[in-house]
Every structure is written in structure tokens, then in C-alpha cells.
Amino acid sequence: MAIEWFKRDEAAFSPTQKKTSEDALWIKCDSCSEIVFKRELEKKLLVCPKCSNHFAMDGEKYIEILTDKDSWTEIGANLRSQDPLSFRDQKKYSERLSSAIKTTGKNEAITVGRCTIDSISVVLGIMEFSFMGGSVGSVVGEKIARAVDTAIQDRSGLILISRSGGMRMQEGMVSLMQMAKASVKLTQLSEAKLPYISILTHPTTGGTTASFSMQGDVIIAEPGALIGFAGPRVIKQTIGQDLPDGFQRSEFLLEKGFLDRVVHRKDLRQTVVQVLRFAMKDNDSA
Amino acid sequence: MASPLTQTKPAASKSSKTNGSRNTFASTFVLDFEKPVIELERKIAEMRGLATGPGMDTLKVEIDKLEKKANKLRKEIFAKLTRWQKVQLARHPRRPYMLDYVERICDTWLELHGDRCYADDHAIVAGFASIEEEQVLLIGQQKGRGTKDNLFRNFAMAHPEGYRKAIRLMTLAQKFNRPVITFIDTPGAYPGLGAEERGQAEAIARSLYEMARLTVPIIAIVIGEGGSGGALAISVADEIHMMEYSIYSVISPEGCASILYRDATEAPQAAEALKLTAEDLKEIGIIDNIISEPSGGAHENFDASAAAIKAVILSSLKRLKAIPTEKLIAARHKKYEEIGFWLDR
């Protein structure tokens, strides 16, 4: 349930490494190994022109492609976790938090805000995998809670874009309970007859998938995203054999009936608008 | 246990009053820190065998003394258990499991099977029960005793169909306005191929969602291991109780250790860091109440443990049933809304 981002090769995530790849003019696609001109890739919404592999995309970029210009205002930007367990492994949790804030430029593993999409009022939350593996603790839970409250108050739709390794083990049971908290809040949204669109991106696993990500009225995933409860490594360990190709990928989940649609990034806005128009009567004339 | 057509009295245990299965391997299992007391008790039992004849008064005095010593020793050991030792108690192979409690607590029990979609999951047991005057739905994870039984129960690690069975029956309980009581005892939801294929995440998410809005009282009792999302999936509740030596954690200490310290043998240290005991969780406001266990832990006296749980269930039911539905759900929501530690600077 809790996440395993610590196990990753640290070098791949170190700030210096990141800087060089940001400065590079050419980027190699993880999937097809094609060398792509970076500016070309950005024009294509970070989707490989050759194989349609969806590269990780920053929250700001999602805001840019989904929301109406200048409509975004952030909610709960000043929320900070309190380290309820005084957790420490090789590093103190409080230190991990401040270094995550410094290296990512984000204040937590989710950014939430009010906006409009095609003039429809929406509360949008985008998770940040770069922030401690997109792990869910008190602040992510509270931001989702406030997102729901805001949506109910404004009569808005809710969209959450997930990419997360699961619950944040440095907050112990407090983090696990955020799954219940988010669930409670989403039943309130439903009670208010407001739509919740869950968009799953690569990767979404653990308690995140097993709570709000899978509770959408409509559940959409980007192509090729890893989506599951247990991580592939854990399953491999359990069953003692390699996993079939494409296992736990978006297309697999669609086939098994757990997603409404797999949507290419370039079609994401249009898809979301269609769902919102269907769900929100007030926007019939808009 | 019960025939599918009739409500029957739960089968009484044939074995001794303290433990339902003296004849299995697990029944002889002793933890390191239990050894000193167990050895003393063995000695006492031997002496008792000798002290049956007349004129053995001095021996009887000696036995009394040893018994007092054993009790004192046990109290001392249990007064300063580490978190890791409590993890071991929570997983004790002799610990009472869901069905051990069912047969001791319930007057009638009718197990119900299947999720109506795919299969019946033996890792989760559910059924209608009566406890004194109360008709309730009981749901819980069931561990097995011994290898064969454990394979049948899949070590209490549920597949999606287990959670879907739980959801189906909770909805049924709601329809007939009967409270739901859950018994939590699982290492976690099963991380396998079939489980993923059939939507483990969706099943858990759905269960959380349905419990969040269920219109009948829900009481959750952690009786052994509360393993992460697989445990949470049936424990969104109006009241959460934990047995004194049960644990509830976001990740197993072994899993946490292998990630954070890159070494699963650091589990004792991880257990300390995770703050996963009943005492810890009461302190940070995650649970409502701790149920005291008999001296030496629940496995030393099944009947006394069951009686303690029964008393808690009855008083909790009385309290929750008096609350109007709307208020009940509002209070449940408020409780979860308040969980979290953040600053708004």
C-alpha cells in the first residue's frame, strides 16, 4: 500500500540530473527509444510523435491545456504537514518535506485550484509524482477535502488527476486514514449531484488507486499508464513469475472494465468538457 | 459452520476453555518473551501432578508461591512490551480469530457466501448473527490454523470478491436496518495477478465509499493484524476499537524496513517508527477505544477475550442505535474529516 519510490535509482531523481535533462535539446523516448527534439515534444503535449508514449507532464502544463486562460486560482497553497509521528528513517520526515519543496517547487504532492473549463466552473486537483512519489498524507487528504467543499459551495465539477505511489508511510496510520477521508468527502459531492472525473496518469498505485482514483463518476486514463493496487514488483514476488506484457496498463484496465475511456492527452480537454456538459444541467446553455 | 438453510447455534468448541485447537502445531507456538512464564507454568503443572496425594501441604504452598511468581513475571514482561513484541502478539498463531469469537459471542450465526459476481472468498467471512437481543451483520477476515486451513483462507488476504461480498452484505444490512460489525485481522489485501485483474483497487475503493455513506451503525474491531488498505476496506466505521495487543498499520513493519532501511530485518525498528499499536493510535485519535486483553494476551484465554469484545459490542450498539441516521452519518463524516495533522500558514 505504501509507496516504494525510495527504492528507485536516486541518481535519476537528483536535481543535477534533472537540470541537464531539462536543458537538453533532444530527449530519448523511454518506450520506443526514438530521439525526439524537445521543442517538438513540448508542442505535442509531451507525447512521443512516433509511439504516442505519454511523458510525465507537470501540473502547470495540465492547467494550461485543460483550463480557460487566467481562470486558475489555487486553494490551500499554505497547507503544510506537521509530521505527526516525528518519523525518522535515514532522514527526518520534516527534512524530506522541505527538500521536496525545494527541489520540486511544489508545496505538496497535490495542487488544487478553482478554474473554468470551456466556461464551466470546475475544481481541479493535480498530483505531483516528483513530490515524494506523489504520496498521500494529511495535506493531500485535506486539500482533496477542501476541493470537495469548494466544489459544493460553487456548484462546480471536480477533476482529480492522479499519479501517486500510494499512502505516505512517514505519516503512518494518519496517511492510511486519508483514503477514508477522501471517500467520505466524495460521497458528499455525489450527494450534491456534482460530477467527479478521475483522470489516472502514469503511475497510479496503492491506496491512491484503492480510494479516490477509482471512485470517479467517470474514470479516464492516459494511454500506457501503470495503474494498480499492488506494484508490479510486489506481485512478481508473490507469484514468483514475470508479469504478462501490458499487465496493469491503461489498456488492460479498459479491457477488464475498470476504466470508462483511455484518452490521448490531446483529446483530454474535449473529453472532460463532454462529461461536464452531460453532468451539469446549469451549463446547458453555456 | 451453520447449515445454509437454518439458523443454528454456533458449534461449541470441543476443546479446553482457553484454546480451541490444542492439537495443532500452532498450539505449541511460544514467542521468545513468553518463554520464561511458560517454563514456570510447566513446572507448576508438574508439581501439581505430584501434589495430588495427602500430606503434600508444603508442596502446595510452594505451588502457590510459584504461581504468584509466574503472574508477577508475566505482568512485568507485558508491562514493557516493545512495539515489535506487540506485532508478534497480534500475529500469534494461537491468537483467537474471527470465527473463534463468533462461536463465543453469538447466540445464532448464519454464514452467507459469495459476491454474486465471481466467487466466494474464504479470506473474508460474513453472516447474520444474533447477540443477545441484537440482530447484526458480522464481517471479518479469517486466518487459518495450520497450513492447510491457511491455504484455504489465503492467510486472510482477500481478493476483490471478498470485498465485494462485504459490500453486498452491508447493503443488505442497510436495507433491513441492521448494524454492521467488522472484525479486522489481515496482513493486507492479496497482491496477486487475479486480484489485480479483477480490480482489487476498485473493490477496496468501492467498499470505503459505501461504508462512508451506509445508513446503519458500523463498529470495527481490530482483533489481530490491521494490514493497510486491505484492513481499512472493511473498517470505515462509527466506532473503531482495537484489542490491546492488536496492530494497525499503513504498511507491514517488514515492508517499511525493506523500503526505508533497505533491509527487512530492521522490522523491529520500523515497527517503532510506524506507531502501530492500539495505544499509539488511541493517542493520535485514529481509534476510539482499546479493549483490554487477558493476562498474557488474548490467546491465553479465548473466552475472556470474547466476553470483553461482546461487552464492547453491546454497549457500542446501544449508543449508536440511539443516534438518528442523519446525525450518525454526519458524525462519521466529521470524524474522518478531522483526521490529519496540518498547518495552514
XYZ file of C-alpha atoms in Angstrom, chain B:
345
model
C -20.494 -23.808 10.437
C -24.251 -23.341 10.121
C -26.357 -25.085 7.559
C -27.297 -22.663 4.792
C -30.996 -23.077 5.429
C -31.404 -22.810 9.147
C -30.199 -20.508 11.815
C -28.234 -22.569 14.208
C -26.388 -22.122 17.412
C -22.690 -21.802 16.661
C -20.890 -25.072 17.222
C -19.370 -25.122 20.660
C -15.686 -25.735 20.841
C -14.872 -29.249 21.932
C -11.530 -28.344 23.352
C -10.423 -26.730 26.563
C -11.865 -23.429 27.581
C -8.717 -21.484 26.876
C -7.860 -22.577 23.380
C -9.854 -24.032 20.548
C -7.163 -26.129 18.951
C -4.648 -27.686 21.261
C -3.778 -30.409 18.782
C -2.195 -28.339 16.019
C 1.383 -27.247 15.556
C 0.358 -23.679 16.148
C -0.997 -24.564 19.564
C 2.501 -25.177 20.870
C 3.928 -21.973 19.455
C 5.633 -19.785 22.031
C 7.208 -16.370 21.498
C 10.665 -15.717 22.948
C 9.438 -13.303 25.550
C 6.678 -15.692 26.604
C 9.165 -18.460 27.389
C 10.114 -17.613 30.991
C 6.476 -17.639 32.082
C 5.600 -20.718 30.056
C 8.518 -22.594 31.643
C 7.383 -21.621 35.103
C 3.884 -22.760 34.294
C 5.159 -26.088 33.040
C 6.977 -26.556 36.329
C 3.828 -25.678 38.252
C 1.840 -28.214 36.244
C 4.422 -30.902 37.003
C 4.354 -30.136 40.708
C 0.591 -30.197 40.664
C 0.747 -33.711 39.319
C 2.852 -34.695 42.309
C 0.758 -32.809 44.841
C -2.413 -34.864 44.440
C -1.797 -37.176 47.389
C -2.328 -36.343 51.066
C 0.322 -34.682 53.168
C 1.607 -32.511 50.397
C 0.829 -29.199 52.053
C 4.357 -27.855 51.773
C 4.344 -28.583 48.061
C 1.017 -26.781 47.722
C 2.466 -23.739 49.437
C 5.370 -23.932 47.033
C 2.978 -24.097 44.075
C 1.101 -21.039 45.286
C 4.362 -19.183 45.555
C 5.395 -20.167 42.033
C 2.030 -19.187 40.659
C 2.323 -15.764 42.179
C 5.799 -15.517 40.752
C 4.578 -16.515 37.288
C 1.799 -13.940 37.393
C 4.161 -11.237 38.538
C 6.679 -12.137 35.870
C 4.016 -12.053 33.164
C 2.782 -8.702 34.350
C 6.311 -7.319 34.326
C 7.029 -8.612 30.834
C 3.730 -7.396 29.415
C 4.035 -4.001 31.072
C 7.036 -3.096 28.945
C 6.403 -4.785 25.621
C 8.067 -3.166 22.655
C 6.009 -2.334 19.601
C 7.645 -5.203 17.762
C 6.646 -7.625 20.522
C 3.082 -6.411 20.171
C 3.315 -7.080 16.428
C 4.310 -10.634 17.276
C 1.388 -10.975 19.686
C -1.013 -9.624 17.074
C 0.221 -12.325 14.699
C 0.446 -15.051 17.339
C -0.520 -18.399 15.757
C -2.525 -19.207 18.878
C -4.430 -15.939 18.811
C -8.227 -16.186 18.571
C -9.538 -15.500 15.066
C -12.836 -14.167 13.770
C -14.734 -17.477 13.963
C -13.390 -18.220 17.458
C -15.104 -15.041 18.549
C -18.254 -15.726 16.542
C -18.814 -19.033 18.307
C -18.315 -17.439 21.709
C -20.145 -14.160 21.203
C -23.127 -15.021 19.025
C -26.284 -16.856 20.005
C -27.017 -17.652 16.376
C -24.870 -17.412 13.281
C -25.700 -17.859 9.634
C -22.752 -17.544 7.310
C -23.508 -16.185 3.838
C -21.299 -16.683 0.836
C -20.292 -15.142 -2.448
C -20.092 -11.788 -4.180
C -22.692 -12.660 -6.894
C -20.085 -11.708 -9.465
C -17.239 -14.152 -9.433
C -16.595 -16.312 -6.367
C -16.763 -16.812 -2.639
C -13.653 -15.519 -0.931
C -12.734 -17.633 2.102
C -10.446 -14.934 3.453
C -13.483 -12.862 4.386
C -16.305 -14.407 6.379
C -19.695 -12.751 6.693
C -23.078 -13.615 8.056
C -26.164 -12.733 10.055
C -25.743 -13.113 13.780
C -27.717 -12.541 16.906
C -26.002 -11.323 20.031
C -28.428 -11.316 22.942
C -31.358 -9.294 21.543
C -29.419 -7.738 18.698
C -29.559 -8.821 15.059
C -26.338 -7.778 13.358
C -24.248 -8.398 10.269
C -20.763 -9.654 11.088
C -17.933 -9.384 8.574
C -14.303 -10.208 9.168
C -11.087 -11.564 7.807
C -10.447 -15.142 8.847
C -6.973 -16.550 9.313
C -6.400 -20.274 9.146
C -4.934 -22.536 11.784
C -2.224 -24.695 10.276
C -1.001 -24.823 6.700
C -3.996 -26.461 5.070
C -6.502 -24.155 6.714
C -4.341 -21.150 5.955
C -4.187 -22.033 2.281
C -7.986 -22.322 2.279
C -8.222 -18.900 3.922
C -5.400 -17.480 1.798
C -3.805 -16.282 5.051
C -6.740 -13.889 5.473
C -5.627 -11.910 2.429
C -8.769 -11.102 0.496
C -9.300 -10.877 -3.241
C -11.713 -8.342 -4.757
C -14.555 -10.844 -4.406
C -14.078 -10.780 -0.632
C -14.616 -7.038 -0.504
C -17.494 -7.308 -2.959
C -19.132 -9.912 -0.726
C -18.711 -7.492 2.182
C -20.232 -4.609 0.199
C -23.137 -6.767 -0.951
C -23.996 -7.830 2.568
C -23.517 -4.369 4.082
C -26.011 -3.035 1.574
C -28.340 -5.828 2.639
C -27.882 -4.926 6.310
C -28.756 -1.351 5.414
C -31.914 -2.485 3.669
C -33.090 -4.289 6.805
C -31.750 -1.610 9.123
C -29.277 -3.870 10.966
C -25.944 -2.682 12.321
C -22.668 -3.882 10.817
C -19.807 -5.157 12.945
C -16.458 -5.913 11.354
C -13.517 -7.919 12.707
C -10.177 -6.835 11.291
C -7.391 -9.405 11.054
C -5.369 -9.436 7.846
C -1.800 -8.935 6.681
C -3.322 -6.998 3.770
C -5.277 -7.366 0.545
C -3.803 -10.062 -1.678
C -1.257 -8.713 -4.176
C -1.703 -11.283 -6.955
C -2.364 -11.483 -10.670
C -6.034 -12.425 -10.415
C -6.652 -9.866 -7.698
C -5.337 -7.076 -9.918
C -7.156 -8.382 -12.959
C -10.459 -8.396 -11.120
C -9.949 -4.909 -9.703
C -8.529 -5.099 -6.191
C -8.219 -1.315 -6.075
C -11.752 -0.738 -7.323
C -13.184 -3.229 -4.822
C -11.451 -1.554 -1.885
C -12.326 1.937 -3.122
C -15.968 0.921 -3.509
C -16.076 -0.559 -0.040
C -14.656 2.620 1.516
C -17.204 4.649 -0.397
C -20.188 2.522 0.571
C -19.163 2.408 4.225
C -18.769 6.180 4.240
C -22.461 6.572 3.429
C -24.021 3.445 4.954
C -27.130 4.428 6.896
C -26.741 1.870 9.698
C -24.256 1.898 12.599
C -20.846 0.408 11.833
C -18.499 -0.870 14.528
C -14.993 -2.021 13.585
C -12.865 -4.117 15.914
C -9.222 -4.815 15.142
C -8.655 -8.232 16.710
C -5.192 -9.027 15.349
C -3.396 -7.589 12.369
C -4.728 -4.486 10.685
C -2.821 -4.639 7.427
C -3.118 -1.423 5.440
C -5.763 -0.898 2.738
C -6.944 -4.477 2.994
C -7.897 -3.802 6.610
C -9.207 -0.285 6.054
C -11.529 -1.610 3.338
C -13.877 -3.031 5.986
C -13.167 -0.618 8.828
C -14.650 2.756 7.919
C -16.848 2.924 10.996
C -18.665 4.997 13.582
C -16.500 3.467 16.272
C -13.148 1.746 15.885
C -11.989 -0.479 18.717
C -8.669 -2.256 18.960
C -7.682 -5.211 21.073
C -4.868 -4.264 23.412
C -2.220 -6.256 21.530
C -3.529 -5.783 18.025
C -1.825 -3.567 15.464
C -2.990 -1.381 12.606
C -0.523 -0.052 10.097
C -0.194 1.672 6.739
C 2.448 -0.891 5.766
C 3.888 -4.001 7.414
C 6.993 -3.328 9.508
C 8.904 -5.678 7.186
C 7.726 -3.821 4.093
C 8.538 -0.472 5.639
C 12.002 -1.665 6.705
C 12.869 -3.025 3.281
C 11.935 0.299 1.703
C 13.262 2.775 4.241
C 16.224 0.891 5.666
C 16.686 -1.371 2.652
C 16.674 -4.346 4.991
C 13.598 -6.329 6.085
C 15.364 -7.482 9.253
C 15.082 -3.903 10.532
C 11.363 -4.558 11.019
C 11.525 -4.041 14.810
C 12.892 -0.554 14.225
C 10.255 0.139 11.579
C 7.536 -1.016 13.996
C 8.742 1.586 16.459
C 8.701 4.335 13.836
C 5.272 3.437 12.440
C 3.474 3.785 15.801
C 1.083 0.967 15.010
C -0.133 -0.199 18.417
C -3.573 0.330 19.905
C -2.058 2.679 22.453
C -0.352 4.783 19.763
C -3.465 5.020 17.656
C -5.683 5.952 20.571
C -3.250 8.706 21.398
C -3.315 10.254 17.917
C -7.082 9.928 17.715
C -7.356 7.304 14.975
C -9.288 4.831 17.126
C -11.946 5.269 19.789
C -11.234 2.596 22.352
C -8.828 -0.120 23.467
C -10.235 -3.477 24.591
C -8.132 -4.965 27.397
C -6.829 -8.465 26.833
C -6.477 -11.205 29.465
C -3.140 -11.507 31.208
C -0.622 -12.866 28.699
C -2.701 -11.878 25.670
C -5.946 -12.955 24.020
C -4.581 -16.412 23.164
C -4.254 -17.261 26.844
C -7.981 -17.063 27.334
C -10.330 -17.096 24.349
C -13.453 -16.937 26.500
C -12.379 -13.890 28.461
C -11.324 -12.104 25.260
C -14.647 -12.905 23.638
C -16.526 -11.692 26.700
C -14.631 -8.398 26.610
C -15.452 -7.918 22.931
C -19.089 -8.845 23.470
C -19.438 -6.267 26.214
C -17.962 -3.593 23.968
C -20.246 -4.551 21.078
C -23.364 -4.400 23.248
C -22.581 -1.038 24.793
C -21.480 0.379 21.464
C -24.670 -0.816 19.762
C -26.777 0.737 22.470
C -25.011 4.056 21.993
C -25.061 4.097 18.184
C -28.588 2.802 17.713
C -29.897 5.738 19.716
C -28.498 8.215 17.195
C -30.793 9.247 14.309
C -29.434 8.194 10.893
C -28.625 11.680 9.664
C -26.703 12.535 12.790
C -24.916 9.211 12.700
C -23.602 9.791 9.203
C -22.753 13.416 9.935
C -20.723 12.357 12.984
C -18.962 9.647 10.990
C -18.064 12.184 8.340
C -16.885 14.737 10.847
C -14.627 12.176 12.463
C -12.849 11.362 9.207
C -12.767 14.977 8.064
C -10.796 15.841 11.170
C -8.132 13.171 10.732
C -4.840 14.706 9.681
C -2.120 16.955 11.026
C -1.502 20.096 9.033
C -0.712 23.738 9.492
C -2.298 26.470 7.411
C 0.331 29.165 7.443
